[in-house]
Coordinates of C-alpha atoms and ligand atoms in Angstrom, one line a residue:
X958 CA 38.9 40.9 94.4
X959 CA 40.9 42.7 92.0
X960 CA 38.7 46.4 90.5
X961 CA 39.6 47.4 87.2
X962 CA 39.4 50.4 85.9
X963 CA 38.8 52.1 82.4
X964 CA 38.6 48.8 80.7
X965 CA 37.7 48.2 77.3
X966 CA 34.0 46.1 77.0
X967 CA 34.5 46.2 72.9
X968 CA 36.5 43.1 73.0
X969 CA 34.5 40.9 75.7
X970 CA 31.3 41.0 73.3
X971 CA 31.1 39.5 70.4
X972 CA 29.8 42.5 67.9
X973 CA 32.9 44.3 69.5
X974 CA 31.7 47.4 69.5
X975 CA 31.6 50.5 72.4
X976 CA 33.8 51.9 75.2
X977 CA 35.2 51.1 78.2
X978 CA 33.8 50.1 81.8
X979 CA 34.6 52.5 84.6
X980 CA 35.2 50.1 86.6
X981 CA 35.0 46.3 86.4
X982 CA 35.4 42.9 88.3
X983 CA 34.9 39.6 88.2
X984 CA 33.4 37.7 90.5
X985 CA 34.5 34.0 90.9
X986 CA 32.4 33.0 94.2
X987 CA 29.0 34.2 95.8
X988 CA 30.8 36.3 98.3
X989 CA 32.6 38.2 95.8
X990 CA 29.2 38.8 93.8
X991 CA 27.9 40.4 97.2
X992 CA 31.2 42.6 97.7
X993 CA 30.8 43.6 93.9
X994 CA 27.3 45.0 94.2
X995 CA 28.3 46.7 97.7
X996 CA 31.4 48.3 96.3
X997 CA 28.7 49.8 93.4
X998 CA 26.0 50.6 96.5
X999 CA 28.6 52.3 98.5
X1000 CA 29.6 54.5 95.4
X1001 CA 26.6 54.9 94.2
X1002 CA 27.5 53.4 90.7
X1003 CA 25.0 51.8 88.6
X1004 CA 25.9 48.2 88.0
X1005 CA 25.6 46.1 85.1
X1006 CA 26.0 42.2 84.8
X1007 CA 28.0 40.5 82.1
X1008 CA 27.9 37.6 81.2
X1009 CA 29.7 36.1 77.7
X1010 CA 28.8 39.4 75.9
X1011 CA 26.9 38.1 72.6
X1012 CA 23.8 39.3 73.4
X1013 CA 25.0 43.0 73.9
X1014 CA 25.6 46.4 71.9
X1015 CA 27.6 48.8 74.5
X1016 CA 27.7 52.2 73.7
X1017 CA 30.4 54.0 72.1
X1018 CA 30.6 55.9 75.6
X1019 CA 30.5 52.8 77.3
X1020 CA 29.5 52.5 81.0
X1021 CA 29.7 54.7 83.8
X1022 CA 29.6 52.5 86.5
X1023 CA 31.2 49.1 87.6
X1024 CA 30.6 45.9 85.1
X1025 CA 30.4 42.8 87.1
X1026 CA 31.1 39.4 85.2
X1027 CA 29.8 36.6 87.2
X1028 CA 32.7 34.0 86.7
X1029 CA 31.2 31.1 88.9
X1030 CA 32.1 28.7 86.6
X1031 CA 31.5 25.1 88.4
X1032 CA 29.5 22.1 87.4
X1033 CA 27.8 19.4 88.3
X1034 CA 25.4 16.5 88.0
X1035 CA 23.5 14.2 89.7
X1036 CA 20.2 11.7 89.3
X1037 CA 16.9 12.7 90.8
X1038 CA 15.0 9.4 92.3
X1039 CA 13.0 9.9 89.6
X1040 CA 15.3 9.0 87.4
X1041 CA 15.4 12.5 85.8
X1042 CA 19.6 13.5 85.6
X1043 CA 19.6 17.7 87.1
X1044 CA 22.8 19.8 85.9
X1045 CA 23.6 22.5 88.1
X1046 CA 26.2 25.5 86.9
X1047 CA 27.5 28.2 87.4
X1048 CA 26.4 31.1 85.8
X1049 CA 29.8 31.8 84.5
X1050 CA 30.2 28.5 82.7
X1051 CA 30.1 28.3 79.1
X1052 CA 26.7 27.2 77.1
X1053 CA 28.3 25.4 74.5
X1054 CA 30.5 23.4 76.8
X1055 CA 27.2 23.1 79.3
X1056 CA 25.4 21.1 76.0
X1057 CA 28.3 19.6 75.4
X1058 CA 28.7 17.9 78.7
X1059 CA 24.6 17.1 78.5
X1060 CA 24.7 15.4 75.4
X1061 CA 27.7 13.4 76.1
X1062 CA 26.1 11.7 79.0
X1063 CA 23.4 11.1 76.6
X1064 CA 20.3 13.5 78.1
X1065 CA 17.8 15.0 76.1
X1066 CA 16.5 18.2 76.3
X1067 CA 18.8 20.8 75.5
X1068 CA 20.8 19.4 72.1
X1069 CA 18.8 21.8 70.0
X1070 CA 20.3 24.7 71.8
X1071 CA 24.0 23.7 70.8
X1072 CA 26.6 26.4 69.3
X1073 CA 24.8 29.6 71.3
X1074 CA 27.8 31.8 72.1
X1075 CA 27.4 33.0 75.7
X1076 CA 27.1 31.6 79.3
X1077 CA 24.9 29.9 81.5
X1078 CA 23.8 32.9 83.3
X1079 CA 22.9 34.8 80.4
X1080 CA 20.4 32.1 79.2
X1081 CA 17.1 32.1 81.9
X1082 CA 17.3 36.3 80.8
X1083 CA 16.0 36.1 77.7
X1084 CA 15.0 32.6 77.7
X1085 CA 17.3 31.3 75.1
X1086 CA 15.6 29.0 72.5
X1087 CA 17.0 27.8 69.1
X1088 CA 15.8 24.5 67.0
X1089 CA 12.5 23.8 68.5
X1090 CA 13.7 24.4 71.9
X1091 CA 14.2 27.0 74.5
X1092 CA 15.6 26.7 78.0
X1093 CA 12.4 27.4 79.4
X1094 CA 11.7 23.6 79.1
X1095 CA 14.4 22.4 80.9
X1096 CA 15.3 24.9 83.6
X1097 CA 14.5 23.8 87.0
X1098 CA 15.7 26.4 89.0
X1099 CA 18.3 29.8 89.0
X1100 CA 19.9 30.8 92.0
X1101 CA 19.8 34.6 92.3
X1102 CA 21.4 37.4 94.6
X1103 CA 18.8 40.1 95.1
X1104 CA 20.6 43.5 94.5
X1105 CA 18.9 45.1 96.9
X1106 CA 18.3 43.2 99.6
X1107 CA 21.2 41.2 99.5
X1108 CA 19.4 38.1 99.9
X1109 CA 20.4 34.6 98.2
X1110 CA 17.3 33.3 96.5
X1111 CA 16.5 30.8 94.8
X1112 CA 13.5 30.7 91.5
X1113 CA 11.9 27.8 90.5
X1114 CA 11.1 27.4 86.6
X1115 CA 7.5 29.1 87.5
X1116 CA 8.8 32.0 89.4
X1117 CA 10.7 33.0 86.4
X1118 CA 7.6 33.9 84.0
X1119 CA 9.1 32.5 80.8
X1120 CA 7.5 33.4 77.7
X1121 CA 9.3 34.2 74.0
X1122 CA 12.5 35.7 74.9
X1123 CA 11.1 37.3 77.9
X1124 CA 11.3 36.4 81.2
X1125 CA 11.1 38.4 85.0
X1126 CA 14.9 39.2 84.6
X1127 CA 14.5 40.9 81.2
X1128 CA 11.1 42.6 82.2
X1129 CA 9.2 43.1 85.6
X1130 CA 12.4 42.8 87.8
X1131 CA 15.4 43.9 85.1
X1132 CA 18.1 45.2 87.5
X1133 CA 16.5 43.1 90.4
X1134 CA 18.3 39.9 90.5
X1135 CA 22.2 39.0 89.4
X1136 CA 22.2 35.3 88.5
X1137 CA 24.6 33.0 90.1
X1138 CA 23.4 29.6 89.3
X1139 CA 21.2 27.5 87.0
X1140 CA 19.9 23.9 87.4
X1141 CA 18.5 21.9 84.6
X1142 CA 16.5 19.0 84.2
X1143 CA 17.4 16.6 81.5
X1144 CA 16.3 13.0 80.5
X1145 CA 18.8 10.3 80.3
X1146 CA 18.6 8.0 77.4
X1147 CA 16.2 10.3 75.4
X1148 CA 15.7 11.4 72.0
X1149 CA 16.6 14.3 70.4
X1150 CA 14.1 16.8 69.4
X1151 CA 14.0 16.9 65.7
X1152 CA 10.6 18.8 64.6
X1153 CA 12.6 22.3 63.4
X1154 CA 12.5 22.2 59.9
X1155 CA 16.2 22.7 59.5
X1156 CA 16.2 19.5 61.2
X1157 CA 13.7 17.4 59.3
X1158 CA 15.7 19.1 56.3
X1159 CA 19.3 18.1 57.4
X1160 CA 18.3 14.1 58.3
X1161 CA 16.1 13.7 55.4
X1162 CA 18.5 11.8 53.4
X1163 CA 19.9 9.9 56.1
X1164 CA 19.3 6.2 57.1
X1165 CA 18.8 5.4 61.1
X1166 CA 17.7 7.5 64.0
X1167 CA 19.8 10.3 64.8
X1168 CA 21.5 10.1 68.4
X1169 CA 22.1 13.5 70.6
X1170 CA 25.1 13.5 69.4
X1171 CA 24.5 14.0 65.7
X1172 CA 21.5 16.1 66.3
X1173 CA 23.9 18.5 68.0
X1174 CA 26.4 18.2 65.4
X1175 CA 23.4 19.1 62.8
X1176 CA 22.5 22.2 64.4
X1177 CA 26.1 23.4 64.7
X1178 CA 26.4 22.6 61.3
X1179 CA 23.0 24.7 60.5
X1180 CA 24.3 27.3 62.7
X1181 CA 27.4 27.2 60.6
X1182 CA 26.0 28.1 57.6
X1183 CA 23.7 30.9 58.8
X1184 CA 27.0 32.9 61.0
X1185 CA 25.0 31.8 63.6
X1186 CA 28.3 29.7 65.1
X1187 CA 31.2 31.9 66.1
X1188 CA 34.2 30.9 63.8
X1189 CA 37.1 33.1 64.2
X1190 CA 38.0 34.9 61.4
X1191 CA 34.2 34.7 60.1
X1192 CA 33.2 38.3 59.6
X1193 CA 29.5 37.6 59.5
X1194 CA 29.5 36.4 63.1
X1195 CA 31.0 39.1 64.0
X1196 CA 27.3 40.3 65.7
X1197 CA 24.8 39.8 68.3
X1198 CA 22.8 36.7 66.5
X1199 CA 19.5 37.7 65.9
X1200 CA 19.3 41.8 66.5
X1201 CA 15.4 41.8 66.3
X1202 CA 12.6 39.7 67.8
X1203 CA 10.3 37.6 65.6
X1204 CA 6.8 39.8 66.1
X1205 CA 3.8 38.3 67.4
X1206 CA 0.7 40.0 65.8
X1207 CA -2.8 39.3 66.4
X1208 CA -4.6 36.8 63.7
X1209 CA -6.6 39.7 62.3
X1210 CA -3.4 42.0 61.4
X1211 CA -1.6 39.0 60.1
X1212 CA -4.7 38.2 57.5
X1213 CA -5.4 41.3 56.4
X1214 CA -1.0 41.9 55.5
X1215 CA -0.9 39.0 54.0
X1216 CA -3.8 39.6 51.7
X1217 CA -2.2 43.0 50.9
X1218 CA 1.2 41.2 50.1
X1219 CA -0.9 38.7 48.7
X1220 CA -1.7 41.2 45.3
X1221 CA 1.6 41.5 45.4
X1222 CA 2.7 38.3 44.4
X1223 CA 4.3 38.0 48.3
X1224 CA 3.8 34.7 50.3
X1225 CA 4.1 35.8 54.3
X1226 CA 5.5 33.6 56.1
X1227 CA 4.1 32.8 59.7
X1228 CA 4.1 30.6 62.8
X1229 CA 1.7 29.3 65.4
X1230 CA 1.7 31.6 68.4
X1231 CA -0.9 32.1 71.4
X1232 CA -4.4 31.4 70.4
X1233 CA -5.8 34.4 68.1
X1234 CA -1.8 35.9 67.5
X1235 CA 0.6 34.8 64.4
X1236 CA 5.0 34.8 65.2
X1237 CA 6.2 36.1 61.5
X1238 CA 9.7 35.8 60.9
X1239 CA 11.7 39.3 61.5
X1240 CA 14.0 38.0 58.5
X1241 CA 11.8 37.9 55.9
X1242 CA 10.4 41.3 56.8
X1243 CA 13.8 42.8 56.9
X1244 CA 14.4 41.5 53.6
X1245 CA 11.1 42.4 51.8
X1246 CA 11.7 46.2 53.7
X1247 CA 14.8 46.3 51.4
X1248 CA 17.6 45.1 53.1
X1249 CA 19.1 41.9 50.9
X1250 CA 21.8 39.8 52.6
X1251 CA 25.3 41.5 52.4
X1252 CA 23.5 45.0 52.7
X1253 CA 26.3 47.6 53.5
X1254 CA 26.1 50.7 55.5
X1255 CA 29.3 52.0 56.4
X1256 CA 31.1 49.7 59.0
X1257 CA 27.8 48.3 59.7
X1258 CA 26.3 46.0 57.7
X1259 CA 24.3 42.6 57.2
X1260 CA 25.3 38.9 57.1
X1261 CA 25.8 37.7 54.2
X1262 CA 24.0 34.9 55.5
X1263 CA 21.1 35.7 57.3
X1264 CA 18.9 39.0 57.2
X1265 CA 18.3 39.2 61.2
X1266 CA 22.0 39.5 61.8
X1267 CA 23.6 42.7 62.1
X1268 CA 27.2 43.4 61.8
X1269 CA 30.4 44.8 62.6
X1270 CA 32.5 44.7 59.2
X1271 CA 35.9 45.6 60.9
X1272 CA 35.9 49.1 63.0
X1273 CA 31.9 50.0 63.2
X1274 CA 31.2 51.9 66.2
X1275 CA 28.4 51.2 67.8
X1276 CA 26.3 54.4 66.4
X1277 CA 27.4 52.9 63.2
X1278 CA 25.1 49.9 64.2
X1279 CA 22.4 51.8 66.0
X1280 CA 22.0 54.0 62.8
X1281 CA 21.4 50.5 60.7
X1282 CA 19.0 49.2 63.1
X1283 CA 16.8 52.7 63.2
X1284 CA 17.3 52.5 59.5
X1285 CA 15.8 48.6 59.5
X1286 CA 13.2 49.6 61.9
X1287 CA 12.0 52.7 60.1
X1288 CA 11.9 50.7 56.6
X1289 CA 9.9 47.5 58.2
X1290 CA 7.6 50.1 59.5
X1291 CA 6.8 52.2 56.6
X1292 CA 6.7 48.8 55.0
X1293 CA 4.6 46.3 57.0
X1294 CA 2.9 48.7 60.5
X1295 CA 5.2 46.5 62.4
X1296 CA 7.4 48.0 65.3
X1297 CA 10.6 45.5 65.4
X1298 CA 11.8 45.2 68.8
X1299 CA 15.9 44.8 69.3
X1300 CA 16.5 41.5 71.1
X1301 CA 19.9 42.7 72.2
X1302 CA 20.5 44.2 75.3
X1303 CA 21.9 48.3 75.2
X1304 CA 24.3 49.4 77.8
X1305 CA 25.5 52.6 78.2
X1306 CA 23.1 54.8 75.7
Ligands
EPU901 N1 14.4 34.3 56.5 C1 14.6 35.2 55.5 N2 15.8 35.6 55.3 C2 16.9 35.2 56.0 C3 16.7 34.2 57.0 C4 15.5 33.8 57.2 O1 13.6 35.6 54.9 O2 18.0 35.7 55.7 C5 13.0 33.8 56.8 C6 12.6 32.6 56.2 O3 11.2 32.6 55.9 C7 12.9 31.5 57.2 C8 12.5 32.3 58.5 O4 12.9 33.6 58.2 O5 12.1 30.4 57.1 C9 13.0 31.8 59.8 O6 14.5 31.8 59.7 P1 15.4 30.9 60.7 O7 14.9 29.5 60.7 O8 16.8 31.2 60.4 O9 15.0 31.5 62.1 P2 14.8 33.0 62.7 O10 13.3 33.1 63.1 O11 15.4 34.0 61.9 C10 15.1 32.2 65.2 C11 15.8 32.7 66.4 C12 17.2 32.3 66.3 C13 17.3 30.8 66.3 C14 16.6 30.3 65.0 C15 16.5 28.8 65.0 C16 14.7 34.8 67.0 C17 14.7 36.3 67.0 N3 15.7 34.2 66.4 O12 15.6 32.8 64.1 O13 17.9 32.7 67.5 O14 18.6 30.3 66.2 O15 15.2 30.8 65.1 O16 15.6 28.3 65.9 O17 13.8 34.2 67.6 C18 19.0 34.6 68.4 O18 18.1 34.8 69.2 O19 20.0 35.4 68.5 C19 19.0 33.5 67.4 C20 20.0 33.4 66.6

């Protein structure tokens, strides 16, 4: 197992921002995962698990301990009696190719979720969802190494608490648990989920039943035209997808804003949440704070394309795009009493 050192993290993320790792490996089997974290252990380095970096702002310090990138990268399928067809990969395999594979064998379940940059492992952490699905629905099991007792485990879908982009790995036991594997349960010869109203939108016009195939098609499309899709060369999707969580207020908040916006001539959007809370949409907020499409500040700026995506125009360090999110923050505050929360993760600050 070959340990880097000094090596830059900017370039393995896909805001591309921050400095280097002091150290770094990757890990291509189990065992190397457990001589990884004991290399940390036995120099008392903090460690930090990456997986395919677009989820991520490092710090322009970057980080001083040893970055592990879990490259188990294998897959595999196979029918349950049931009938039910389980995927099991790697955490080091890539989504998109993961979908990819699902959809050509013709299983439901996770076609909605096509075009997410990133791996496998990354997606139990902060339950990846997209298009009227999240993984939540599908995952029946991760396969974890407990960092501190060294122990293989293995989590069924319950065990994981999944909620909105939350799960155990991204709340009560952050740190805990480096993910190695993921299984999924998918249904062969089912229909694509087509309630999202980008959906709806994009096959409104078109005769016959859409197969897996085009529904994933449509959302890469939709992706496509947010800079939600990483195209090389497109300098909107040069960032972290969304950078904030939509909020979930309680009913009462949400009536009483948007009867305030209301005199204003402002429409609020929402969604259906848990009973007695509203899900509004971070965008829209963003926007109305201020902050069209396009916004420049500095080397940090917004997508031209969508409000919730933050930035790199070309050399931004990554205080370039902390001081736009604080500034985004501050304005949805003083605008709307509503604390957005950053949905990437922040290493190194
Ligand atoms: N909107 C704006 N301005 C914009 C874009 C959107 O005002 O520039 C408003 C509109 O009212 C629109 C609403 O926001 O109807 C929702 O927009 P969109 O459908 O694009 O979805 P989103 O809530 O911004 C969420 C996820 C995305 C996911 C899409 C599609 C979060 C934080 N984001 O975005 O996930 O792809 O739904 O399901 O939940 C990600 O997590 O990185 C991500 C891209």
């Amino acid at each position: 197992m070959l340990i880097r050192q000094n090596v830059a993290l900017a370039p393995l993320t896909t805001l591309g921002v921050g400095g280097p790792a002091r150290f770094f490996v990757e890990a291509l089997t189990e065992a190397e995962v457990i001589e990884a974290v004991e290399f940390a252990r036995s120099r008392q380095l903090p460690l930090f698990v990456l997986g395919g970096g677009s989820n991520l702002v490092v710090s322009d310090a970057g980080f001083a301990g040893l970055v592990l990138r879990v490259g188990i990268a294998d897959v595999s399928n196979c029918t349950a009696p049931n009938g039910v067809v389980i995927f099991d990969a790697g955490a080091g395999f890539d989504w998109d190719a993961l979908v990819a594979q699902t959809v050509d064998a013709g299983c439901a379940g996770m076609e909605c979720l096509s075009g997410i940059p990133g791996t496998v492992g990354g997606t139990p952490v902060q339950n990846v969802g997209a298009y009227g699905q999240e993984v939540s629905e599908t995952i029946q099991e991760v396969r974890v190494l407990d960092s501190q007792s060294l122990q293989i485990k293995t989590l069924s879908n319950a065990d994981c608490s999944f909620t909105y982009r939350s799960s155990i790995f991204n709340t009560t036991e952050r740190g805990h648990y480096i993910i190695l594997r993921v299984s999924f349960t998918l249904r062969p010869g089912g229909k694509p989920n087509l309630h999202y109203a980008d959906l709806q939108k994009f096959f409104a016009n078109r005769p016959g039943e859409p197969t897996l195939a085009e529904a994933r098609m449509a959302v890469r499309e939709i992706r496509r035209g947010k800079a939600m899709l990483i195209v090389p060369g497109d300098q909107d999707a040069r960032s972290v997808g969304s950078f904030f969580k939509n909020p979930i207020v309680e009913q009462s908040f949400f009536e009483q804003l948007s009867e305030r916006l209301r005199s204003r001539a402002l429409q609020l959007p929402s969604y259906p949440a848990a009973d007695g809370f509203r899900k509004l949409p971070a965008a829209w907020l963003v926007e109305h704070a201020g902050f069209s499409k396009g916004y420049v500040k500095g080397a940090a700026g917004i997508s031209h394309q969508h409000a919730l995506a933050i930035v790199n125009r070309g050399d931004a360090t990554a205080a370039d795009i902390i001081a736009l999110k604080d500034e985004i923050q501050s304005h949805v505050f003083d605008e709307f009493g509503i604390e957005l929360r950053a949905e990437p993760v922040l290493v190194g600050f």
